[in-house]
mmCIF file with all atom_site columns, C-alpha atoms in Angstrom:
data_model
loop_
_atom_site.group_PDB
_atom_site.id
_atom_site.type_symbol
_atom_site.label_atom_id
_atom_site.label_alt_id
_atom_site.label_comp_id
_atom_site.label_asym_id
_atom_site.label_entity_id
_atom_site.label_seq_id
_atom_site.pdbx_PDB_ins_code
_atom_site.Cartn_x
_atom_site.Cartn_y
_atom_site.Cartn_z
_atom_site.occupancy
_atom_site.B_iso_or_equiv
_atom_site.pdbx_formal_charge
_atom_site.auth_seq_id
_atom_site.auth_comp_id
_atom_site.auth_asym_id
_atom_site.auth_atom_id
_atom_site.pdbx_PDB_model_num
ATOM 1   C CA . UNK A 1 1   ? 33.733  65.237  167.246 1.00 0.00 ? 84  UNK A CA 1
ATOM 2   C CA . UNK A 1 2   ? 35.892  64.966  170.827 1.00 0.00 ? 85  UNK A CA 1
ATOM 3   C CA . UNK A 1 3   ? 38.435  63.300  169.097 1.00 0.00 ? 86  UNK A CA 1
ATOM 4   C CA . UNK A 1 4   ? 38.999  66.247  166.371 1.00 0.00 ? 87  UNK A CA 1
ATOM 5   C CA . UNK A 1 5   ? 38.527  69.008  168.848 1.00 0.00 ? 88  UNK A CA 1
ATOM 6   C CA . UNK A 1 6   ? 41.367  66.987  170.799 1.00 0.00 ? 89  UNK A CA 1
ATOM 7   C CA . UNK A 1 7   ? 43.900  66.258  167.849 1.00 0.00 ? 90  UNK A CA 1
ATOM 8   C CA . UNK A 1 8   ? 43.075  69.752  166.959 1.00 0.00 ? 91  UNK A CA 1
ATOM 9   C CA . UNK A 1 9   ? 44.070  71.185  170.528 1.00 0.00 ? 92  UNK A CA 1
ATOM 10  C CA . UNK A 1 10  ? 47.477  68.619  170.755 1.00 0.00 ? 93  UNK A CA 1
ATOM 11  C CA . UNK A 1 11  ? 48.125  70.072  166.860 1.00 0.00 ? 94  UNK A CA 1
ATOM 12  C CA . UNK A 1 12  ? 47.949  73.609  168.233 1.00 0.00 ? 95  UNK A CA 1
ATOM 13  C CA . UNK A 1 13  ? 50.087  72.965  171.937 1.00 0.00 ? 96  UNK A CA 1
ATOM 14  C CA . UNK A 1 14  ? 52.836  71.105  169.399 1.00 0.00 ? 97  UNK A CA 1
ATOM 15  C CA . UNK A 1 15  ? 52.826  74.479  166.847 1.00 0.00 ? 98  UNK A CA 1
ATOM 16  C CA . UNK A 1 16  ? 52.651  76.734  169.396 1.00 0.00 ? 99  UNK A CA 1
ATOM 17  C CA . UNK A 1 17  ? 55.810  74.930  171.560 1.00 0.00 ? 100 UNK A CA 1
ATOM 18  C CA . UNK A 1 18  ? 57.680  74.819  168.532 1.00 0.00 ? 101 UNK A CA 1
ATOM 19  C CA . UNK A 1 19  ? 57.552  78.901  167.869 1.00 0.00 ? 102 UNK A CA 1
ATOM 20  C CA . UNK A 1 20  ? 58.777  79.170  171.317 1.00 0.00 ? 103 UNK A CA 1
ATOM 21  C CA . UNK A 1 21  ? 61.783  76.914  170.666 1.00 0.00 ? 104 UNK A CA 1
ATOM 22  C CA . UNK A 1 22  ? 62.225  79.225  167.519 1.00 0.00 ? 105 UNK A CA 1
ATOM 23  C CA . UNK A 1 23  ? 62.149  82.594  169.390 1.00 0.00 ? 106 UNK A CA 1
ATOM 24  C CA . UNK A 1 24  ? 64.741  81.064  172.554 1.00 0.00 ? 107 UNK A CA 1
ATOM 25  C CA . UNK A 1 25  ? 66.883  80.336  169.411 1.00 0.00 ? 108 UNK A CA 1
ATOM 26  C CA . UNK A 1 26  ? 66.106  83.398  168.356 1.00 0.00 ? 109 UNK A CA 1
ATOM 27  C CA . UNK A 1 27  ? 67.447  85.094  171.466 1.00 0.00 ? 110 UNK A CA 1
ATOM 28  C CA . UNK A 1 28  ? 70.086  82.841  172.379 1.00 0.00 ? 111 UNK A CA 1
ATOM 29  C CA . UNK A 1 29  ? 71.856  83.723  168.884 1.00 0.00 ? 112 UNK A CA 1
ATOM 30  C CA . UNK A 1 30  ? 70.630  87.679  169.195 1.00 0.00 ? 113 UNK A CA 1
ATOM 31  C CA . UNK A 1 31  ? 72.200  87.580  172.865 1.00 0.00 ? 114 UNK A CA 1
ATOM 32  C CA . UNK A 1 32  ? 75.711  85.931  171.681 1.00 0.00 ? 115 UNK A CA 1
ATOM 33  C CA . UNK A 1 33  ? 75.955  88.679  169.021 1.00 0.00 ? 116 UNK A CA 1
ATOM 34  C CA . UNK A 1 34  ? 75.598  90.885  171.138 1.00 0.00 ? 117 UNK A CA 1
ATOM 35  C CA . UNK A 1 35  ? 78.379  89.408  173.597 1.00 0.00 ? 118 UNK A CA 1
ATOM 36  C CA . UNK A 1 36  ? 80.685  89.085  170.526 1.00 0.00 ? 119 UNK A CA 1
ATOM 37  C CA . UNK A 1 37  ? 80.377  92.541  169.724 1.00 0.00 ? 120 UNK A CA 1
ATOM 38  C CA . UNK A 1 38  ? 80.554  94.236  172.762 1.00 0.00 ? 121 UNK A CA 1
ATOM 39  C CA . UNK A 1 39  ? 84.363  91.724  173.557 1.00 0.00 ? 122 UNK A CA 1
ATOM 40  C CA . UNK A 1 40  ? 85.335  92.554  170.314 1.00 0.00 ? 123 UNK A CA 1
ATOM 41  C CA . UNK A 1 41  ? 85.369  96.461  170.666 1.00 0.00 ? 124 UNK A CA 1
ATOM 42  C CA . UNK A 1 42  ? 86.578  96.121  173.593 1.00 0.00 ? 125 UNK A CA 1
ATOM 43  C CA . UNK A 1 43  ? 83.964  98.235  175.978 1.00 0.00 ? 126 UNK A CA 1
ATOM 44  C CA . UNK A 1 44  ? 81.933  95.645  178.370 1.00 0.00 ? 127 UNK A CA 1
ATOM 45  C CA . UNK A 1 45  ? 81.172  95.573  181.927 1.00 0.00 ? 128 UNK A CA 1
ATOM 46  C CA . UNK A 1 46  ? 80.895  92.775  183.856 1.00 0.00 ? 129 UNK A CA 1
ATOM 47  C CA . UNK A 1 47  ? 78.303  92.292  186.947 1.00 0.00 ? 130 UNK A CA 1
ATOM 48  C CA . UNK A 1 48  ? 80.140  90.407  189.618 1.00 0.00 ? 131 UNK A CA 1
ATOM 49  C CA . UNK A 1 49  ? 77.338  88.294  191.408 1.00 0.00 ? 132 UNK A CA 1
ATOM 50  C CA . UNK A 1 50  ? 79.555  85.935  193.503 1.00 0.00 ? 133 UNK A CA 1
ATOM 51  C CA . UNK A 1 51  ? 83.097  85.579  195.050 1.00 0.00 ? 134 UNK A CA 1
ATOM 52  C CA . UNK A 1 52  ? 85.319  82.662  195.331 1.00 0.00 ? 135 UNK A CA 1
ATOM 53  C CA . UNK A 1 53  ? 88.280  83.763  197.426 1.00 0.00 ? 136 UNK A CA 1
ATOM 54  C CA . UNK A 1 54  ? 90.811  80.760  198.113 1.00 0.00 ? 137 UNK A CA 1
ATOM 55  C CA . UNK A 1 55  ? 90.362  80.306  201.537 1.00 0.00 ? 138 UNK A CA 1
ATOM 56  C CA . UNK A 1 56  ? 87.219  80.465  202.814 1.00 0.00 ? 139 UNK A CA 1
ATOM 57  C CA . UNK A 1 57  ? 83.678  79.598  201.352 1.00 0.00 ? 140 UNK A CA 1
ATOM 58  C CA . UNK A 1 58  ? 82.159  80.920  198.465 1.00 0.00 ? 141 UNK A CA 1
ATOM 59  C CA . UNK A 1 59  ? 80.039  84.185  198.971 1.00 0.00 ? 142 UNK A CA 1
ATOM 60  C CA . UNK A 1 60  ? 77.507  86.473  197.469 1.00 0.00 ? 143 UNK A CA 1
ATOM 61  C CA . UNK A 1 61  ? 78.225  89.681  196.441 1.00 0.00 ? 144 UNK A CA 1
ATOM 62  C CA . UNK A 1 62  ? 76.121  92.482  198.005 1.00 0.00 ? 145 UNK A CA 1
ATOM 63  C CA . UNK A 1 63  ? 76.191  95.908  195.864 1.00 0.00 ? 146 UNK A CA 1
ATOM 64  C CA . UNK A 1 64  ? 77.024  96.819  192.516 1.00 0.00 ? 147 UNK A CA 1
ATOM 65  C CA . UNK A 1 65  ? 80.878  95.359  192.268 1.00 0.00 ? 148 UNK A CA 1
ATOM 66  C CA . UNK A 1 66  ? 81.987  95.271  188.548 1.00 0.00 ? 149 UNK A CA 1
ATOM 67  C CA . UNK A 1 67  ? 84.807  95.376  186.340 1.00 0.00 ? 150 UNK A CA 1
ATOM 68  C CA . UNK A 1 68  ? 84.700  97.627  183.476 1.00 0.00 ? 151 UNK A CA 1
ATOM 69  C CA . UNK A 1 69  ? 86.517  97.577  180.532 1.00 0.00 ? 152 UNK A CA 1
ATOM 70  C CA . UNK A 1 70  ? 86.683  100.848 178.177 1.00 0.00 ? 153 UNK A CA 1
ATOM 71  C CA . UNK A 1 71  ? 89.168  100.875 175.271 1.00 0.00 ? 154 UNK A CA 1
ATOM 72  C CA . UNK A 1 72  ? 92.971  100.744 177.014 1.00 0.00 ? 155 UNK A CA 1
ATOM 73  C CA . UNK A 1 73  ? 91.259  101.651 180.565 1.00 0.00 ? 156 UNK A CA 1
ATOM 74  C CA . UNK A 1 74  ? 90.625  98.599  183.235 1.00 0.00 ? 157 UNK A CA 1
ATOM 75  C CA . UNK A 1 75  ? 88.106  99.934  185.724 1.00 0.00 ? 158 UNK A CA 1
ATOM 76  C CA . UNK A 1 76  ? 88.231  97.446  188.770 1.00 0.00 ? 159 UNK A CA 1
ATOM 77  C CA . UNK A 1 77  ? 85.541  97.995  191.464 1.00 0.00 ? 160 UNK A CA 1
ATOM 78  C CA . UNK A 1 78  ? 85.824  94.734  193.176 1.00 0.00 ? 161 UNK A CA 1
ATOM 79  C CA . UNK A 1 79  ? 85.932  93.299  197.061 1.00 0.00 ? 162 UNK A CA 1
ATOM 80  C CA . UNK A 1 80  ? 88.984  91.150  197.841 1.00 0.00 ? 163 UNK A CA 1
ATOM 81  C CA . UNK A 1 81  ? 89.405  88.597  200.815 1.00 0.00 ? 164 UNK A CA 1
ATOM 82  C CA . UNK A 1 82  ? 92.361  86.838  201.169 1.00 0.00 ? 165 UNK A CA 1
ATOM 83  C CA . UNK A 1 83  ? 95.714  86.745  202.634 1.00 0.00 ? 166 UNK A CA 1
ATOM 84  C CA . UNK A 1 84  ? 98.129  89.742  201.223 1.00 0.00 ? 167 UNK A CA 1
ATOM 85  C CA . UNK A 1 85  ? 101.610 89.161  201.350 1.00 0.00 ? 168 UNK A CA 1
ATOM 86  C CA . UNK A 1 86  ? 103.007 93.257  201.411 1.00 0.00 ? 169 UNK A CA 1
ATOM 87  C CA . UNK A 1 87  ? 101.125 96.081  201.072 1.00 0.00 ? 170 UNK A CA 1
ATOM 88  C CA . UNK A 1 88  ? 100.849 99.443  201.876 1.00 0.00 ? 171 UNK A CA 1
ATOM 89  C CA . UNK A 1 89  ? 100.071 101.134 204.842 1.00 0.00 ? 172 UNK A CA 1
ATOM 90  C CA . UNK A 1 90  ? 96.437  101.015 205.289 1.00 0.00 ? 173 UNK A CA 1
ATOM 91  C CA . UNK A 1 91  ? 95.685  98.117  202.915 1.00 0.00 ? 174 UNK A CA 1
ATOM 92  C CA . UNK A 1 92  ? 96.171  100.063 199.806 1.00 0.00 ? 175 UNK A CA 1
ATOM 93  C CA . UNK A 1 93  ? 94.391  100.286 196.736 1.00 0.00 ? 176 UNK A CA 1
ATOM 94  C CA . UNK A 1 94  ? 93.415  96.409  196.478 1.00 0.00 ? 177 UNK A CA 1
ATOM 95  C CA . UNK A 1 95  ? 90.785  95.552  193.922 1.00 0.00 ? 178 UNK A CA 1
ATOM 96  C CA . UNK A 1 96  ? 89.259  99.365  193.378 1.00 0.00 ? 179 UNK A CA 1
ATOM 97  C CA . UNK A 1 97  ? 90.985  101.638 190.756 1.00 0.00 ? 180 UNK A CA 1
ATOM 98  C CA . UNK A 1 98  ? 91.435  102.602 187.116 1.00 0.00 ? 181 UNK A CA 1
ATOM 99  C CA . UNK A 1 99  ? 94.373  102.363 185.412 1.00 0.00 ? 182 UNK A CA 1
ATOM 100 C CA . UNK A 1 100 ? 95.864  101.692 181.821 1.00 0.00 ? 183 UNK A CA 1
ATOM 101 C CA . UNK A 1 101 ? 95.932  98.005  180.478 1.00 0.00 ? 184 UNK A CA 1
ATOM 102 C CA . UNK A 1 102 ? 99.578  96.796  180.187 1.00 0.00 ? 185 UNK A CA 1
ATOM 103 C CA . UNK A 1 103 ? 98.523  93.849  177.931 1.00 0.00 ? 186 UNK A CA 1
ATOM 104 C CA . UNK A 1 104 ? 95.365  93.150  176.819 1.00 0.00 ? 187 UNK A CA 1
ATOM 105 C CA . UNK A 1 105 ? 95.106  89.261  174.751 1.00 0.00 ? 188 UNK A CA 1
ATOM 106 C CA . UNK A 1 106 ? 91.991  87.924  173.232 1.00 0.00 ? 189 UNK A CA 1
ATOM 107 C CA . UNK A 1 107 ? 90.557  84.503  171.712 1.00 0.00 ? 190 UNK A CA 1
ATOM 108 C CA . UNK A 1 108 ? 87.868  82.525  171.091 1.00 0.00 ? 191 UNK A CA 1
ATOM 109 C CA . UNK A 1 109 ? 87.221  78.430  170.743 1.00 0.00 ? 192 UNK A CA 1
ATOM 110 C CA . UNK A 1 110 ? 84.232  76.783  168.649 1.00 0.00 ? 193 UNK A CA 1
ATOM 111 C CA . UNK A 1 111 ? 82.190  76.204  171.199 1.00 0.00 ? 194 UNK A CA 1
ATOM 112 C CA . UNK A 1 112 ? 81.646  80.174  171.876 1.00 0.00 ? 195 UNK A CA 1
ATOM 113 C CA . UNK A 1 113 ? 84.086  81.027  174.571 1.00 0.00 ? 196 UNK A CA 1
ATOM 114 C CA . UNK A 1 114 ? 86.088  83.805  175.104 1.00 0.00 ? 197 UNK A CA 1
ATOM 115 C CA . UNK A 1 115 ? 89.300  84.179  177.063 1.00 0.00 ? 198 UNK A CA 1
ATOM 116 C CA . UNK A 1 116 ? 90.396  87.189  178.151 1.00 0.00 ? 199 UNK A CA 1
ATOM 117 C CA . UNK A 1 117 ? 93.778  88.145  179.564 1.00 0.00 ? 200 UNK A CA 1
ATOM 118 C CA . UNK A 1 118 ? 94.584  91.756  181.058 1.00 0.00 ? 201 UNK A CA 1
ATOM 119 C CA . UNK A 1 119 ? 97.383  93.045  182.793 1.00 0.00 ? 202 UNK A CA 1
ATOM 120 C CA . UNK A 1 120 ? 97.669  95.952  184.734 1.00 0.00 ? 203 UNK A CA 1
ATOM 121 C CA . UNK A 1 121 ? 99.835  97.660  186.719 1.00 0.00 ? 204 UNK A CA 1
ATOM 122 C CA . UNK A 1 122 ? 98.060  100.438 189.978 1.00 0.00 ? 205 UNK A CA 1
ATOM 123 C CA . UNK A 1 123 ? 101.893 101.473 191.355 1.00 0.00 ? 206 UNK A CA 1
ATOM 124 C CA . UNK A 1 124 ? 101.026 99.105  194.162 1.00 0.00 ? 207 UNK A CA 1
ATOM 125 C CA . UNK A 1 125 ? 101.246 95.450  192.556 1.00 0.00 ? 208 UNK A CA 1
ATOM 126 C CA . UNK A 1 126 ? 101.093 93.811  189.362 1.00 0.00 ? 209 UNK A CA 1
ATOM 127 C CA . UNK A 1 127 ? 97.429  92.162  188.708 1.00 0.00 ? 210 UNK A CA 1
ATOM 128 C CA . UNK A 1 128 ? 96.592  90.029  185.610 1.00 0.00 ? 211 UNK A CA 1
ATOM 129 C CA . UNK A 1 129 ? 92.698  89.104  185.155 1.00 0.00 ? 212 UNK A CA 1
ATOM 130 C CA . UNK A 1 130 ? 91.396  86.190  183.872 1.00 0.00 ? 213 UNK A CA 1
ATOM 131 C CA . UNK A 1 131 ? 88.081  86.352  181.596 1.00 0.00 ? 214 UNK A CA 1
ATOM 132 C CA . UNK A 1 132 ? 86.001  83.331  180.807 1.00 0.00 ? 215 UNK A CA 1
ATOM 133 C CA . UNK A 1 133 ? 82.944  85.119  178.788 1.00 0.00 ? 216 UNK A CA 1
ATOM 134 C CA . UNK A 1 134 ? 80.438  82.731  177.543 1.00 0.00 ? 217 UNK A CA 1
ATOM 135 C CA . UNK A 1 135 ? 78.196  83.570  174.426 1.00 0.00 ? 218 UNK A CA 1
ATOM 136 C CA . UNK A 1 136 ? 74.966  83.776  176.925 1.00 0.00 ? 219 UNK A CA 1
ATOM 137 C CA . UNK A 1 137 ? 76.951  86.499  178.978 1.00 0.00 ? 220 UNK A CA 1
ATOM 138 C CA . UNK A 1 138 ? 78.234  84.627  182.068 1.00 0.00 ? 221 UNK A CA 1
ATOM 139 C CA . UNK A 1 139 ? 81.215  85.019  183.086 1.00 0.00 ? 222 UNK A CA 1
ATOM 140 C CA . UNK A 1 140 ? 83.943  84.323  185.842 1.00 0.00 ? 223 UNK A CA 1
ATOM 141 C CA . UNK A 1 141 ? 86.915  86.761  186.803 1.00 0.00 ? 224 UNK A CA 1
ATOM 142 C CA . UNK A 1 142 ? 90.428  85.148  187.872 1.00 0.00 ? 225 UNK A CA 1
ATOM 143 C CA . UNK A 1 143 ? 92.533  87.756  189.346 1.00 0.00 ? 226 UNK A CA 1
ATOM 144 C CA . UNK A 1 144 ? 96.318  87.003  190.334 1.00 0.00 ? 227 UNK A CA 1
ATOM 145 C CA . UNK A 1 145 ? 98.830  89.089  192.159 1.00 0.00 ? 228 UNK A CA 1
ATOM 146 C CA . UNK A 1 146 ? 101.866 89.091  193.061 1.00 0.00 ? 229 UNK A CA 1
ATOM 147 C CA . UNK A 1 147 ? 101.315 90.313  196.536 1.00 0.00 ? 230 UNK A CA 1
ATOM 148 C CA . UNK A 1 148 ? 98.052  88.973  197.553 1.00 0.00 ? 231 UNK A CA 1
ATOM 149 C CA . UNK A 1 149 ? 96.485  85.736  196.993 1.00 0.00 ? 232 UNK A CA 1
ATOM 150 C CA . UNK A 1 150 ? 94.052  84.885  193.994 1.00 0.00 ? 233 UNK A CA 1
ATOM 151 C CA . UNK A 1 151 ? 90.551  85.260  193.944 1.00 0.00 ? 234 UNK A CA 1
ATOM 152 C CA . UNK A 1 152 ? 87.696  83.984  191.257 1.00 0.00 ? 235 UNK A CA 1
ATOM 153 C CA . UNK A 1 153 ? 84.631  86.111  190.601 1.00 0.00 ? 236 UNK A CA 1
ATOM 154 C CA . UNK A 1 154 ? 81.367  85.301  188.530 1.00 0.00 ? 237 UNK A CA 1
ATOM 155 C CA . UNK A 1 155 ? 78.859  87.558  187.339 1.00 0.00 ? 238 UNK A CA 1
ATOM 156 C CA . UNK A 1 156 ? 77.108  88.394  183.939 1.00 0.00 ? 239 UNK A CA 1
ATOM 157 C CA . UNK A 1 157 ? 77.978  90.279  181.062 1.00 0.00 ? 240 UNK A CA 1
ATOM 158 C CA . UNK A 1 158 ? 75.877  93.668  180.793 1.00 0.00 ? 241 UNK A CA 1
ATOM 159 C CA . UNK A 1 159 ? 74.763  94.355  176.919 1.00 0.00 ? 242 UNK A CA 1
ATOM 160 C CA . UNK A 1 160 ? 72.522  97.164  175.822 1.00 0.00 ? 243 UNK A CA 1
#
Protein backbone atom coordinates (compact mmCIF):
# COMPACT_ATOMS: atom_id res chain seq x y z
CA UNK A 1 0.00 0.00 0.00
CA UNK A 2 3.16 2.61 0.89
CA UNK A 3 4.71 1.65 -2.09
CA UNK A 4 1.58 2.68 -4.46
CA UNK A 5 0.74 5.75 -2.49
CA UNK A 6 4.59 6.55 -3.16
CA UNK A 7 4.86 5.66 -7.01
CA UNK A 8 1.60 7.38 -7.12
CA UNK A 9 2.99 10.70 -5.43
CA UNK A 10 6.61 10.48 -7.68
CA UNK A 11 3.93 9.85 -10.87
CA UNK A 12 2.15 13.06 -9.90
CA UNK A 13 5.61 15.45 -8.89
CA UNK A 14 6.98 14.04 -12.58
CA UNK A 15 3.35 15.20 -14.42
CA UNK A 16 3.05 18.07 -12.61
CA UNK A 17 7.03 19.28 -13.37
CA UNK A 18 6.50 18.50 -16.80
CA UNK A 19 3.31 21.09 -17.28
CA UNK A 20 5.55 23.60 -15.81
CA UNK A 21 8.30 22.98 -18.38
CA UNK A 22 5.32 23.27 -20.92
CA UNK A 23 3.95 26.65 -19.68
CA UNK A 24 7.98 28.32 -19.35
CA UNK A 25 7.95 27.15 -23.04
CA UNK A 26 4.91 28.50 -23.29
CA UNK A 27 6.06 31.94 -22.18
CA UNK A 28 9.43 31.95 -23.41
CA UNK A 29 7.93 31.61 -27.12
CA UNK A 30 4.76 34.11 -26.13
CA UNK A 31 7.55 36.62 -24.75
CA UNK A 32 9.87 36.40 -28.07
CA UNK A 33 6.74 37.16 -30.14
CA UNK A 34 6.15 39.70 -28.49
CA UNK A 35 9.87 41.13 -28.79
CA UNK A 36 9.69 40.37 -32.56
CA UNK A 37 6.76 42.35 -32.99
CA UNK A 38 7.27 45.22 -31.08
CA UNK A 39 11.36 45.51 -33.23
CA UNK A 40 9.61 44.90 -36.19
CA UNK A 41 7.15 47.96 -36.08
CA UNK A 42 9.53 49.75 -34.94
CA UNK A 43 7.98 51.33 -31.47
CA UNK A 44 9.93 49.73 -28.27
CA UNK A 45 11.44 51.15 -25.28
CA UNK A 46 14.20 49.96 -23.68
CA UNK A 47 14.80 50.01 -19.66
CA UNK A 48 18.41 50.83 -19.11
CA UNK A 49 19.34 48.93 -15.78
CA UNK A 50 23.18 49.27 -15.89
CA UNK A 51 26.05 51.40 -17.40
CA UNK A 52 29.33 50.42 -18.74
CA UNK A 53 31.20 53.63 -19.48
CA UNK A 54 34.90 52.93 -20.77
CA UNK A 55 36.76 54.14 -18.08
CA UNK A 56 35.69 53.49 -14.92
CA UNK A 57 33.70 50.51 -13.33
CA UNK A 58 30.51 49.31 -14.24
CA UNK A 59 27.46 51.00 -12.44
CA UNK A 60 23.81 50.76 -11.70
CA UNK A 61 21.46 52.91 -13.01
CA UNK A 62 19.28 54.80 -10.49
CA UNK A 63 15.87 56.25 -12.11
CA UNK A 64 13.94 55.58 -15.04
CA UNK A 65 16.80 56.13 -17.97
CA UNK A 66 15.50 54.67 -21.32
CA UNK A 67 15.74 54.90 -24.89
CA UNK A 68 12.66 55.04 -26.84
CA UNK A 69 12.11 54.32 -30.18
CA UNK A 70 8.74 55.59 -32.01
CA UNK A 71 8.50 55.25 -35.81
CA UNK A 72 11.45 57.77 -37.38
CA UNK A 73 11.79 59.47 -33.72
CA UNK A 74 14.93 58.31 -31.34
CA UNK A 75 14.01 59.42 -27.84
CA UNK A 76 17.35 59.21 -25.77
CA UNK A 77 16.99 59.76 -21.98
CA UNK A 78 20.25 58.38 -20.92
CA UNK A 79 23.30 59.36 -18.30
CA UNK A 80 26.74 59.57 -19.92
CA UNK A 81 30.24 59.41 -18.11
CA UNK A 82 33.15 59.64 -19.97
CA UNK A 83 35.70 61.84 -21.40
CA UNK A 84 34.18 64.40 -24.21
CA UNK A 85 36.43 65.62 -26.64
CA UNK A 86 34.40 69.28 -27.73
CA UNK A 87 31.33 70.32 -26.67
CA UNK A 88 29.31 73.06 -26.01
CA UNK A 89 29.30 75.46 -23.46
CA UNK A 90 27.73 73.96 -20.51
CA UNK A 91 28.09 70.28 -21.51
CA UNK A 92 25.40 70.34 -24.05
CA UNK A 93 22.73 68.13 -24.87
CA UNK A 94 24.74 64.72 -24.23
CA UNK A 95 22.64 61.60 -24.04
CA UNK A 96 18.97 63.42 -23.41
CA UNK A 97 16.95 64.53 -26.53
CA UNK A 98 14.64 63.58 -29.38
CA UNK A 99 15.43 63.87 -32.68
CA UNK A 100 14.80 62.22 -36.21
CA UNK A 101 16.64 58.87 -37.07
CA UNK A 102 19.20 59.49 -39.89
CA UNK A 103 19.49 55.71 -40.59
CA UNK A 104 17.76 53.20 -39.03
CA UNK A 105 19.20 49.18 -40.16
CA UNK A 106 17.72 46.02 -38.89
CA UNK A 107 18.52 42.09 -38.80
CA UNK A 108 18.16 39.11 -37.21
CA UNK A 109 20.43 35.65 -36.87
CA UNK A 110 18.93 32.02 -36.08
CA UNK A 111 19.59 31.97 -32.83
CA UNK A 112 16.96 34.98 -32.08
CA UNK A 113 19.03 38.08 -32.03
CA UNK A 114 18.45 41.29 -33.20
CA UNK A 115 20.87 44.01 -34.20
CA UNK A 116 19.95 47.27 -34.34
CA UNK A 117 21.78 50.22 -35.86
CA UNK A 118 20.51 53.99 -35.52
CA UNK A 119 21.97 57.08 -36.40
CA UNK A 120 21.15 60.33 -35.36
CA UNK A 121 22.13 63.57 -35.62
CA UNK A 122 21.02 66.46 -32.17
CA UNK A 123 23.00 69.65 -34.05
CA UNK A 124 25.63 68.96 -31.42
CA UNK A 125 27.40 65.57 -32.58
CA UNK A 126 26.78 62.67 -34.62
CA UNK A 127 25.67 59.47 -32.35
CA UNK A 128 25.08 55.95 -33.81
CA UNK A 129 23.47 53.28 -31.26
CA UNK A 130 24.12 49.91 -31.11
CA UNK A 131 21.11 47.36 -30.27
CA UNK A 132 21.69 43.81 -29.21
CA UNK A 133 17.84 42.71 -28.43
CA UNK A 134 17.53 39.19 -27.39
CA UNK A 135 14.18 37.20 -27.92
CA UNK A 136 13.67 37.16 -23.87
CA UNK A 137 13.91 41.10 -23.98
CA UNK A 138 17.45 41.89 -22.74
CA UNK A 139 19.25 44.04 -24.22
CA UNK A 140 22.56 46.17 -24.29
CA UNK A 141 22.93 49.79 -25.86
CA UNK A 142 26.40 50.75 -27.64
CA UNK A 143 26.48 54.36 -28.23
CA UNK A 144 29.46 56.03 -30.28
CA UNK A 145 30.28 59.62 -30.92
CA UNK A 146 32.31 61.46 -32.51
CA UNK A 147 33.00 63.87 -29.76
CA UNK A 148 32.76 61.93 -26.65
CA UNK A 149 33.86 58.57 -25.80
CA UNK A 150 31.63 55.32 -26.07
CA UNK A 151 29.54 53.98 -23.57
CA UNK A 152 27.54 50.39 -23.30
CA UNK A 153 24.17 50.22 -21.58
CA UNK A 154 21.96 47.09 -20.60
CA UNK A 155 18.51 47.00 -19.66
CA UNK A 156 15.27 45.09 -20.74
CA UNK A 157 12.95 45.39 -23.40
CA UNK A 158 9.41 46.78 -22.15
CA UNK A 159 6.36 44.80 -24.02
CA UNK A 160 2.72 45.29 -23.22
Amino acid sequence: MMKKLLAMMMAFALLSGCATGVERAEKRALKAAQVATSLASRHYKVDVRMMYPLRGKASHVNGSYSLEVKGDTLMSYLPYFGRAYSLPYGGGKGLNFTETIGRYESATDEKGRTQVAIVVNNGEDVFTYMLEVYDNGSATIDVYARERESIRFSGELVTD
